[in-house]
mmCIF file of C-alpha atoms and ligand atoms in Angstrom:
data_model
loop_
_atom_site.group_PDB
_atom_site.id
_atom_site.type_symbol
_atom_site.label_atom_id
_atom_site.label_comp_id
_atom_site.label_asym_id
_atom_site.label_seq_id
_atom_site.Cartn_x
_atom_site.Cartn_y
_atom_site.Cartn_z
ATOM 1 C CA MET A 19 68.698 -37.229 -32.683
ATOM 2 C CA LEU A 20 69.878 -39.582 -35.428
ATOM 3 C CA ASP A 21 70.108 -43.252 -34.422
ATOM 4 C CA ILE A 22 72.634 -44.941 -36.711
ATOM 5 C CA GLU A 23 71.428 -48.393 -35.659
ATOM 6 C CA GLU A 24 68.208 -47.722 -37.614
ATOM 7 C CA PRO A 25 69.276 -48.663 -41.182
ATOM 8 C CA HIS A 26 66.809 -46.355 -42.926
ATOM 9 C CA GLU A 27 67.774 -43.407 -40.770
ATOM 10 C CA LEU A 28 71.448 -44.026 -41.434
ATOM 11 C CA ILE A 29 71.012 -44.391 -45.195
ATOM 12 C CA ASP A 30 68.862 -41.224 -45.349
ATOM 13 C CA TYR A 31 71.520 -39.402 -43.353
ATOM 14 C CA LEU A 32 74.392 -40.577 -45.583
ATOM 15 C CA ARG A 33 72.468 -39.520 -48.682
ATOM 16 C CA ALA A 34 71.360 -36.158 -47.266
ATOM 17 C CA THR A 35 74.912 -35.262 -46.239
ATOM 18 C CA ASN A 36 76.291 -36.353 -49.635
ATOM 19 C CA ARG A 37 78.478 -39.032 -48.109
ATOM 20 C CA ILE A 38 76.925 -41.393 -50.649
ATOM 21 C CA ALA A 39 74.938 -40.845 -53.839
ATOM 22 C CA ARG A 40 71.194 -40.175 -53.582
ATOM 23 C CA ASP A 41 70.414 -43.477 -55.288
ATOM 24 C CA GLU A 42 72.995 -45.562 -53.475
ATOM 25 C CA SER A 43 71.807 -48.288 -51.084
ATOM 26 C CA PRO A 44 74.729 -49.618 -49.059
ATOM 27 C CA GLN A 45 74.449 -52.725 -46.900
ATOM 28 C CA ILE A 46 74.055 -51.934 -43.224
ATOM 29 C CA LYS A 47 75.089 -54.248 -40.416
ATOM 30 C CA VAL A 48 74.820 -53.286 -36.765
ATOM 31 C CA LEU A 49 77.944 -54.478 -34.907
ATOM 32 C CA GLY A 50 77.192 -55.571 -31.357
ATOM 33 C CA GLY A 51 79.503 -55.630 -28.424
ATOM 34 C CA GLY A 52 80.121 -52.015 -27.507
ATOM 35 C CA VAL A 53 78.545 -50.618 -24.367
ATOM 36 C CA SER A 54 79.360 -46.978 -24.814
ATOM 37 C CA ASN A 55 78.875 -46.548 -28.559
ATOM 38 C CA ARG A 56 76.774 -47.631 -31.477
ATOM 39 C CA THR A 57 78.916 -49.146 -34.245
ATOM 40 C CA VAL A 58 77.541 -49.931 -37.676
ATOM 41 C CA LEU A 59 79.249 -51.444 -40.715
ATOM 42 C CA VAL A 60 78.359 -49.758 -44.008
ATOM 43 C CA THR A 61 79.368 -51.677 -47.132
ATOM 44 C CA ARG A 62 79.070 -49.794 -50.377
ATOM 45 C CA ALA A 63 78.412 -51.278 -53.815
ATOM 46 C CA SER A 64 82.037 -50.519 -54.728
ATOM 47 C CA GLY A 65 83.146 -52.856 -51.944
ATOM 48 C CA GLU A 66 84.438 -49.942 -49.877
ATOM 49 C CA ALA A 67 83.435 -50.406 -46.243
ATOM 50 C CA TRP A 68 83.132 -47.963 -43.341
ATOM 51 C CA VAL A 69 82.366 -48.317 -39.694
ATOM 52 C CA VAL A 70 80.184 -45.512 -38.366
ATOM 53 C CA LYS A 71 80.608 -45.026 -34.625
ATOM 54 C CA GLN A 72 78.245 -42.873 -32.554
ATOM 55 C CA ALA A 73 78.889 -42.099 -28.897
ATOM 56 C CA LEU A 74 76.051 -42.749 -26.439
ATOM 57 C CA GLU A 75 75.338 -40.419 -23.574
ATOM 58 C CA LYS A 76 73.919 -43.212 -21.393
ATOM 59 C CA LEU A 77 76.084 -46.303 -21.439
ATOM 60 C CA ARG A 78 74.505 -49.728 -21.903
ATOM 61 C CA VAL A 79 75.242 -51.105 -18.448
ATOM 62 C CA LYS A 80 72.987 -52.237 -15.584
ATOM 63 C CA VAL A 81 73.518 -49.140 -13.461
ATOM 64 C CA ASP A 82 72.947 -45.576 -14.666
ATOM 65 C CA TRP A 83 76.244 -44.405 -16.123
ATOM 66 C CA PHE A 84 76.490 -41.249 -18.212
ATOM 67 C CA SER A 85 79.411 -39.922 -20.249
ATOM 68 C CA ASP A 86 79.674 -36.848 -22.444
ATOM 69 C CA PRO A 87 79.191 -37.995 -26.066
ATOM 70 C CA ARG A 88 81.590 -35.296 -27.221
ATOM 71 C CA ARG A 89 84.298 -37.857 -26.456
ATOM 72 C CA ILE A 90 83.805 -38.960 -30.080
ATOM 73 C CA GLU A 91 85.536 -35.694 -31.057
ATOM 74 C CA ARG A 92 88.555 -36.839 -29.055
ATOM 75 C CA GLU A 93 88.489 -40.147 -30.905
ATOM 76 C CA ALA A 94 88.453 -38.374 -34.276
ATOM 77 C CA LEU A 95 91.467 -36.276 -33.269
ATOM 78 C CA ALA A 96 93.224 -39.375 -31.997
ATOM 79 C CA ILE A 97 92.636 -41.255 -35.249
ATOM 80 C CA GLU A 98 94.161 -38.358 -37.165
ATOM 81 C CA HIS A 99 97.176 -38.136 -34.880
ATOM 82 C CA LEU A 100 97.758 -41.899 -34.702
ATOM 83 C CA SER A 101 97.396 -42.268 -38.476
ATOM 84 C CA ARG A 102 100.362 -39.926 -38.841
ATOM 85 C CA ILE A 103 102.633 -41.635 -36.332
ATOM 86 C CA CYS A 104 101.766 -45.354 -36.379
ATOM 87 C CA GLN A 105 102.718 -47.970 -38.910
ATOM 88 C CA GLU A 106 100.427 -48.010 -41.918
ATOM 89 C CA GLY A 107 97.507 -50.360 -41.458
ATOM 90 C CA SER A 108 97.579 -50.283 -37.661
ATOM 91 C CA ILE A 109 95.019 -47.443 -37.436
ATOM 92 C CA THR A 110 91.743 -47.234 -39.367
ATOM 93 C CA PRO A 111 91.778 -44.001 -41.416
ATOM 94 C CA LEU A 112 89.129 -41.385 -40.647
ATOM 95 C CA ILE A 113 86.533 -41.018 -43.409
ATOM 96 C CA PHE A 114 84.489 -38.163 -41.908
ATOM 97 C CA ARG A 115 83.317 -36.749 -38.605
ATOM 98 C CA ASP A 116 80.063 -35.118 -37.579
ATOM 99 C CA ASP A 117 80.335 -33.535 -34.157
ATOM 100 C CA ALA A 118 76.688 -32.434 -34.030
ATOM 101 C CA ASN A 119 75.530 -36.048 -34.283
ATOM 102 C CA HIS A 120 78.350 -37.323 -32.074
ATOM 103 C CA LEU A 121 79.616 -39.657 -34.753
ATOM 104 C CA LEU A 122 82.513 -40.431 -37.017
ATOM 105 C CA ALA A 123 83.161 -42.838 -39.864
ATOM 106 C CA MET A 124 86.392 -44.741 -40.292
ATOM 107 C CA ALA A 125 87.602 -47.355 -42.730
ATOM 108 C CA ALA A 126 86.401 -50.815 -41.749
ATOM 109 C CA VAL A 127 89.067 -53.382 -40.983
ATOM 110 C CA PRO A 128 88.828 -55.796 -43.929
ATOM 111 C CA GLU A 129 87.488 -59.322 -43.487
ATOM 112 C CA PRO A 130 88.627 -61.794 -42.418
ATOM 113 C CA HIS A 131 89.696 -60.423 -39.063
ATOM 114 C CA GLU A 132 89.525 -61.603 -35.479
ATOM 115 C CA ASN A 133 89.359 -59.820 -32.174
ATOM 116 C CA TRP A 134 92.604 -60.467 -30.293
ATOM 117 C CA LYS A 135 90.787 -61.013 -27.008
ATOM 118 C CA THR A 136 88.847 -63.903 -28.585
ATOM 119 C CA LEU A 137 92.098 -65.460 -29.795
ATOM 120 C CA LEU A 138 93.759 -65.082 -26.406
ATOM 121 C CA LEU A 139 90.832 -66.597 -24.531
ATOM 122 C CA ARG A 140 91.199 -69.629 -26.813
ATOM 123 C CA GLY A 141 94.792 -69.914 -25.611
ATOM 124 C CA ASP A 142 96.143 -68.715 -28.960
ATOM 125 C CA VAL A 143 99.053 -66.592 -27.707
ATOM 126 C CA ARG A 144 101.690 -65.724 -30.307
ATOM 127 C CA ASP A 145 104.956 -63.885 -29.841
ATOM 128 C CA GLU A 146 104.508 -61.894 -33.035
ATOM 129 C CA HIS A 147 101.178 -60.482 -31.804
ATOM 130 C CA VAL A 148 102.568 -59.645 -28.372
ATOM 131 C CA GLU A 149 105.578 -57.914 -29.938
ATOM 132 C CA GLN A 150 103.373 -55.833 -32.213
ATOM 133 C CA PHE A 151 101.154 -54.945 -29.246
ATOM 134 C CA ALA A 152 104.208 -53.680 -27.325
ATOM 135 C CA LYS A 153 105.749 -51.829 -30.265
ATOM 136 C CA LEU A 154 102.518 -50.076 -31.143
ATOM 137 C CA LEU A 155 102.168 -48.822 -27.576
ATOM 138 C CA ALA A 156 105.801 -47.675 -27.514
ATOM 139 C CA CYS A 157 105.216 -45.857 -30.799
ATOM 140 C CA ILE A 158 102.274 -43.943 -29.309
ATOM 141 C CA HIS A 159 104.224 -43.088 -26.174
ATOM 142 C CA ARG A 160 107.317 -41.835 -27.926
ATOM 143 C CA SER A 161 105.373 -39.977 -30.599
ATOM 144 C CA VAL A 162 105.446 -36.607 -28.909
ATOM 145 C CA ILE A 163 108.409 -36.821 -26.563
ATOM 146 C CA GLY A 164 111.276 -34.648 -27.687
ATOM 147 C CA ARG A 165 109.680 -34.109 -31.065
ATOM 148 C CA ARG A 166 108.088 -31.142 -32.676
ATOM 149 C CA VAL A 167 104.842 -32.898 -33.392
ATOM 150 C CA HIS A 168 101.749 -30.749 -33.296
ATOM 151 C CA LEU A 169 99.421 -32.120 -30.688
ATOM 152 C CA ASP A 170 95.923 -30.720 -30.484
ATOM 153 C CA PRO A 171 95.427 -28.893 -27.151
ATOM 154 C CA ALA A 172 92.271 -30.971 -26.610
ATOM 155 C CA PHE A 173 94.498 -33.868 -25.497
ATOM 156 C CA SER A 174 95.422 -31.876 -22.378
ATOM 157 C CA ASP A 175 91.850 -32.229 -21.160
ATOM 158 C CA THR A 176 91.753 -35.304 -18.909
ATOM 159 C CA SER A 177 88.048 -35.193 -18.064
ATOM 160 C CA PHE A 178 87.218 -38.375 -20.012
ATOM 161 C CA PHE A 179 90.162 -40.156 -18.403
ATOM 162 C CA GLU A 180 88.931 -38.980 -14.995
ATOM 163 C CA SER A 181 85.326 -40.071 -15.491
ATOM 164 C CA LEU A 182 85.953 -43.267 -17.476
ATOM 165 C CA ARG A 183 89.145 -44.505 -15.830
ATOM 166 C CA LEU A 184 90.262 -42.866 -12.577
ATOM 167 C CA GLU A 185 86.814 -42.801 -10.983
ATOM 168 C CA PRO A 186 85.356 -46.196 -12.039
ATOM 169 C CA TYR A 187 88.602 -48.168 -11.969
ATOM 170 C CA TYR A 188 90.731 -46.593 -9.250
ATOM 171 C CA LEU A 189 88.677 -44.427 -6.882
ATOM 172 C CA TYR A 190 85.692 -46.754 -6.769
ATOM 173 C CA THR A 191 88.056 -49.684 -6.087
ATOM 174 C CA ALA A 192 89.679 -47.731 -3.260
ATOM 175 C CA GLU A 193 86.217 -47.406 -1.674
ATOM 176 C CA GLN A 194 85.466 -51.101 -2.099
ATOM 177 C CA VAL A 195 88.807 -52.382 -0.801
ATOM 178 C CA PRO A 196 89.879 -50.236 2.155
ATOM 179 C CA GLU A 197 93.208 -52.114 2.523
ATOM 180 C CA ALA A 198 94.140 -50.804 -0.924
ATOM 181 C CA ALA A 199 92.806 -47.268 -0.500
ATOM 182 C CA GLU A 200 96.050 -45.577 0.493
ATOM 183 C CA PHE A 201 98.024 -47.203 -2.322
ATOM 184 C CA ILE A 202 95.414 -46.300 -4.939
ATOM 185 C CA GLN A 203 94.785 -42.752 -3.746
ATOM 186 C CA ALA A 204 98.515 -42.015 -3.810
ATOM 187 C CA LEU A 205 98.702 -43.427 -7.328
ATOM 188 C CA VAL A 206 95.753 -41.294 -8.464
ATOM 189 C CA GLU A 207 97.474 -38.157 -7.143
ATOM 190 C CA LEU A 208 100.724 -39.149 -8.840
ATOM 191 C CA THR A 209 98.925 -39.843 -12.114
ATOM 192 C CA ARG A 210 97.174 -36.464 -12.039
ATOM 193 C CA SER A 211 100.548 -34.755 -11.648
ATOM 194 C CA ARG A 212 102.337 -36.533 -14.484
ATOM 195 C CA HIS A 213 101.902 -34.989 -17.928
ATOM 196 C CA ILE A 214 104.526 -36.945 -19.798
ATOM 197 C CA THR A 215 103.179 -38.009 -23.166
ATOM 198 C CA LEU A 216 100.206 -39.248 -25.125
ATOM 199 C CA VAL A 217 98.322 -42.036 -23.333
ATOM 200 C CA HIS A 218 95.817 -44.276 -25.102
ATOM 201 C CA GLY A 219 93.733 -45.064 -22.035
ATOM 202 C CA ASP A 220 91.978 -48.167 -23.420
ATOM 203 C CA TYR A 221 94.916 -50.270 -24.565
ATOM 204 C CA SER A 222 93.328 -53.687 -24.347
ATOM 205 C CA PRO A 223 93.209 -56.873 -26.490
ATOM 206 C CA LYS A 224 89.454 -56.225 -26.860
ATOM 207 C CA ASN A 225 90.293 -53.133 -28.871
ATOM 208 C CA ILE A 226 92.658 -54.952 -31.226
ATOM 209 C CA LEU A 227 91.547 -56.640 -34.441
ATOM 210 C CA ILE A 228 93.959 -58.922 -36.278
ATOM 211 C CA HIS A 229 93.896 -58.948 -40.052
ATOM 212 C CA ASN A 230 96.576 -60.805 -42.070
ATOM 213 C CA ASN A 231 98.470 -61.308 -38.819
ATOM 214 C CA LYS A 232 98.755 -57.537 -38.324
ATOM 215 C CA LEU A 233 97.272 -55.725 -35.327
ATOM 216 C CA VAL A 234 94.823 -52.877 -35.844
ATOM 217 C CA LEU A 235 94.098 -50.630 -32.850
ATOM 218 C CA LEU A 236 90.584 -49.239 -32.215
ATOM 219 C CA ASP A 237 88.747 -47.143 -29.678
ATOM 220 C CA HIS A 238 90.690 -44.021 -28.764
ATOM 221 C CA GLU A 239 88.116 -41.905 -26.934
ATOM 222 C CA VAL A 240 90.057 -41.756 -23.645
ATOM 223 C CA MET A 241 93.315 -40.638 -25.260
ATOM 224 C CA HIS A 242 94.980 -37.767 -23.428
ATOM 225 C CA TYR A 243 98.273 -36.250 -22.405
ATOM 226 C CA GLY A 244 99.282 -37.955 -19.150
ATOM 227 C CA ASP A 245 101.188 -40.840 -17.631
ATOM 228 C CA PRO A 246 102.189 -43.606 -20.089
ATOM 229 C CA ALA A 247 102.644 -46.048 -17.193
ATOM 230 C CA PHE A 248 98.832 -46.249 -17.022
ATOM 231 C CA ASP A 249 98.710 -47.935 -20.441
ATOM 232 C CA VAL A 250 101.400 -50.380 -19.382
ATOM 233 C CA GLY A 251 99.537 -51.377 -16.212
ATOM 234 C CA PHE A 252 96.213 -51.554 -18.078
ATOM 235 C CA SER A 253 97.545 -53.855 -20.800
ATOM 236 C CA MET A 254 99.694 -55.981 -18.460
ATOM 237 C CA THR A 255 96.530 -56.620 -16.459
ATOM 238 C CA HIS A 256 94.871 -58.279 -19.436
ATOM 239 C CA LEU A 257 97.789 -60.660 -19.943
ATOM 240 C CA LEU A 258 98.184 -61.452 -16.232
ATOM 241 C CA SER A 259 94.452 -61.911 -15.579
ATOM 242 C CA LYS A 260 94.373 -64.418 -18.426
ATOM 243 C CA ALA A 261 97.438 -66.150 -16.953
ATOM 244 C CA HIS A 262 95.357 -66.462 -13.792
ATOM 245 C CA HIS A 263 92.133 -67.570 -15.477
ATOM 246 C CA LEU A 264 93.515 -69.970 -18.089
ATOM 247 C CA GLU A 265 95.497 -72.390 -15.981
ATOM 248 C CA PRO A 266 96.397 -74.751 -18.874
ATOM 249 C CA HIS A 267 97.892 -71.791 -20.787
ATOM 250 C CA ARG A 268 99.428 -70.032 -17.788
ATOM 251 C CA GLU A 269 103.041 -70.308 -18.937
ATOM 252 C CA LYS A 270 102.221 -68.887 -22.349
ATOM 253 C CA PHE A 271 100.642 -65.830 -20.732
ATOM 254 C CA THR A 272 103.460 -65.205 -18.259
ATOM 255 C CA HIS A 273 105.884 -65.481 -21.167
ATOM 256 C CA ALA A 274 103.688 -63.031 -23.106
ATOM 257 C CA ALA A 275 103.690 -60.577 -20.188
ATOM 258 C CA GLU A 276 107.487 -60.683 -19.998
ATOM 259 C CA LEU A 277 107.862 -60.360 -23.753
ATOM 260 C CA PHE A 278 105.435 -57.424 -23.787
ATOM 261 C CA TRP A 279 107.372 -55.585 -21.096
ATOM 262 C CA GLN A 280 110.811 -56.308 -22.650
ATOM 263 C CA THR A 281 109.719 -55.307 -26.140
ATOM 264 C CA TYR A 282 107.999 -52.164 -24.894
ATOM 265 C CA GLN A 283 111.068 -51.090 -22.950
ATOM 266 C CA SER A 284 113.559 -51.816 -25.714
ATOM 267 C CA SER A 285 111.362 -49.806 -28.118
ATOM 268 C CA LEU A 286 111.656 -46.766 -25.855
ATOM 269 C CA PRO A 287 115.323 -45.879 -25.561
ATOM 270 C CA LYS A 288 115.993 -43.551 -22.619
ATOM 271 C CA PHE A 289 112.383 -43.770 -21.572
ATOM 272 C CA PRO A 290 112.951 -45.069 -18.024
ATOM 273 C CA VAL A 291 114.154 -41.583 -17.192
ATOM 274 C CA VAL A 292 110.646 -40.212 -17.592
ATOM 275 C CA SER A 293 108.695 -43.360 -16.884
ATOM 276 C CA PRO A 294 110.191 -45.398 -14.054
ATOM 277 C CA GLU A 295 109.479 -49.114 -13.854
ATOM 278 C CA SER A 296 108.160 -48.647 -10.317
ATOM 279 C CA ILE A 297 105.222 -46.560 -11.569
ATOM 280 C CA ALA A 298 104.339 -49.109 -14.247
ATOM 281 C CA ILE A 299 104.350 -51.733 -11.475
ATOM 282 C CA GLN A 300 101.994 -49.612 -9.363
ATOM 283 C CA HIS A 301 99.564 -49.198 -12.266
ATOM 284 C CA THR A 302 99.694 -52.943 -12.962
ATOM 285 C CA LEU A 303 98.768 -53.691 -9.357
ATOM 286 C CA ALA A 304 96.022 -51.059 -9.298
ATOM 287 C CA CYS A 305 94.511 -52.277 -12.581
ATOM 288 C CA LEU A 306 94.723 -55.951 -11.534
ATOM 289 C CA LEU A 307 92.641 -55.019 -8.515
ATOM 290 C CA ALA A 308 90.325 -52.647 -10.405
ATOM 291 C CA ARG A 309 89.408 -55.408 -12.839
ATOM 292 C CA VAL A 310 88.100 -57.574 -9.986
ATOM 293 C CA ALA A 311 86.763 -54.973 -7.534
ATOM 294 C CA GLY A 312 86.035 -51.874 -9.635
ATOM 295 C CA ARG A 313 82.990 -50.857 -11.651
ATOM 296 C CA SER A 314 84.128 -52.840 -14.688
ATOM 297 C CA PRO A 315 85.240 -56.319 -13.582
ATOM 298 C CA LEU A 316 86.600 -58.737 -16.177
ATOM 299 C CA GLU A 317 83.600 -60.857 -17.145
ATOM 300 C CA TYR A 318 85.631 -64.058 -17.587
ATOM 301 C CA LEU A 319 86.807 -64.182 -13.965
ATOM 302 C CA ASP A 320 84.382 -65.996 -11.648
ATOM 303 C CA GLY A 321 83.742 -65.129 -7.997
ATOM 304 C CA ALA A 322 86.513 -67.379 -6.649
ATOM 305 C CA GLU A 323 89.024 -66.016 -9.153
ATOM 306 C CA ARG A 324 88.095 -62.428 -8.311
ATOM 307 C CA LYS A 325 88.589 -63.114 -4.628
ATOM 308 C CA ARG A 326 91.920 -64.842 -5.221
ATOM 309 C CA GLN A 327 93.186 -62.031 -7.471
ATOM 310 C CA GLN A 328 92.131 -59.405 -4.928
ATOM 311 C CA GLU A 329 93.935 -61.184 -2.083
ATOM 312 C CA ALA A 330 97.098 -61.652 -4.117
ATOM 313 C CA VAL A 331 97.196 -58.014 -5.235
ATOM 314 C CA VAL A 332 96.435 -56.484 -1.831
ATOM 315 C CA LYS A 333 99.343 -58.479 -0.396
ATOM 316 C CA LEU A 334 101.682 -57.310 -3.167
ATOM 317 C CA MET A 335 100.601 -53.690 -2.681
ATOM 318 C CA HIS A 336 102.025 -53.773 0.828
ATOM 319 C CA ASN A 337 105.451 -54.615 -0.495
ATOM 320 C CA PRO A 338 105.539 -54.119 -4.276
ATOM 321 C CA PRO A 339 108.135 -56.075 -6.256
ATOM 322 C CA ALA A 340 111.090 -54.020 -7.485
ATOM 323 C CA THR A 341 110.859 -55.183 -11.089
ATOM 324 C CA MET A 342 108.080 -56.034 -13.537
ATOM 325 C CA LYS A 343 109.585 -59.513 -13.906
ATOM 326 C CA GLY A 344 109.317 -59.869 -10.130
ATOM 327 C CA LEU A 345 105.679 -58.788 -10.238
ATOM 328 C CA ILE A 346 104.837 -61.261 -13.000
ATOM 329 C CA ASP A 347 106.489 -64.100 -11.021
ATOM 330 C CA ASP A 348 104.990 -63.141 -7.659
ATOM 331 C CA PHE A 349 101.475 -62.606 -8.992
ATOM 332 C CA THR A 350 101.478 -65.880 -10.918
ATOM 333 C CA GLU A 351 102.797 -67.778 -7.942
ATOM 334 C CA ALA A 352 100.227 -66.226 -5.622
ATOM 335 C CA VAL A 353 97.258 -67.133 -7.835
ATOM 336 C CA SER A 354 98.632 -70.601 -8.615
ATOM 337 C CA CYS A 355 99.228 -71.942 -5.153
ATOM 338 C CA GLN A 356 95.879 -71.107 -3.535
HETATM 339 N N1 LIG B 414 87.002 -49.906 -38.092
HETATM 340 C C1 LIG B 414 86.429 -51.046 -37.689
HETATM 341 N N2 LIG B 414 86.433 -52.130 -38.493
HETATM 342 C C2 LIG B 414 85.851 -53.282 -38.106
HETATM 343 N N3 LIG B 414 85.219 -53.446 -36.927
HETATM 344 C C3 LIG B 414 85.172 -52.395 -36.091
HETATM 345 C C4 LIG B 414 85.775 -51.145 -36.422
HETATM 346 N N4 LIG B 414 85.548 -50.280 -35.415
HETATM 347 C C5 LIG B 414 84.853 -50.966 -34.485
HETATM 348 N N5 LIG B 414 84.619 -52.232 -34.882
HETATM 349 C C6 LIG B 414 83.908 -53.289 -34.128
HETATM 350 O O1 LIG B 414 83.038 -52.693 -33.183
HETATM 351 C C7 LIG B 414 83.444 -53.021 -31.843
HETATM 352 C C8 LIG B 414 83.266 -51.813 -30.937
HETATM 353 O O2 LIG B 414 84.080 -50.732 -31.384
HETATM 354 P P1 LIG B 414 84.913 -49.831 -30.396
HETATM 355 O O3 LIG B 414 85.546 -48.757 -31.186
HETATM 356 O O4 LIG B 414 85.826 -50.710 -29.591
HETATM 357 O O5 LIG B 414 83.754 -49.205 -29.503
HETATM 358 P P2 LIG B 414 83.379 -49.272 -27.940
HETATM 359 O O6 LIG B 414 83.886 -47.974 -27.400
HETATM 360 O O7 LIG B 414 81.913 -49.345 -27.902
HETATM 361 O O8 LIG B 414 84.088 -50.456 -27.321
HETATM 362 C C9 LIG B 414 84.902 -53.476 -31.996
HETATM 363 O O9 LIG B 414 85.303 -54.367 -30.986
HETATM 364 C C10 LIG B 414 84.897 -54.132 -33.354
HETATM 365 O O10 LIG B 414 84.427 -55.440 -33.262
HETATM 366 MG MG1 LIG B 415 86.065 -51.095 -27.542
#
């Protein structure tokens, strides 16, 4: 099997498949960071740059964790769909795909760019970024509702969402935190029954690069047809967990969480009919807990913070706030005063 992280193998492959000329020698740079994929930057003499992404079967984590590498095919489909519906520049165009080698190539986001998570952890929280983050999500969610957009039937398959999200985030957490089990299991059942629209499934600041102050969204392998409230809870969790962790910047992050929710909602006219606020609140609570007690805890939260977040969330699960604003206030208060 081809290993794209071996520069000579990758160059031979690109030449043999006529992606580049036989005598062309592009620059190759292995991009670190991913645990479930290999990503390699290929810069051609013309200046054109691609990122080649190859799905791994065995993820690079401490415990044995396997995932079907055919999820890269889902990502290729998602790039094609999102490129049609999202604002130009917010999705990296697909250059080619090779299902047999479990890889695809997309346009590289031009330099200079920064990962949004890195910016946020520095306390650099800007309204314009938060608004774009909310609008881009709303655009994905409304893209197929009430429209005659062709959606590949592959998006109806939720097996990647099951194995990469519901099991490691929700069901595993329910086992670890028995007080939360009923809440989470009910939410899992509800989620499995709701086939509302296209869901990204990995909508996180880590998967956003910022170039010229514009957000570019990456990493679509969990995209499926399901419950959009999952994406809301997943992304809210990143803003609220940073509000918890970064005490000096707490107000900026609570403001960002409110702005995200308001902008998202106002970009989805009539959407509350299909996606009630109460379900987004449930997903926010479940994800806040999953990111401290699930298989993939947020690395920046220390033991004391994880414990505090777990206690705050379990309490809120017993009597969930009626509004997202209420949840933001209650969560922040609970983690501040302990
Ligand atoms: N098109 C791209 N342009 C520039 N950098 C990219 C691109 N695609 C991926 N990367 C870099 O590689 C990292 C991992 O890619 P990602 O698609 O998020 O894979 P993973 O599923 O492993 O998280 C990103 O965080 C980013 O830094
Ligand atoms: Mg990623």
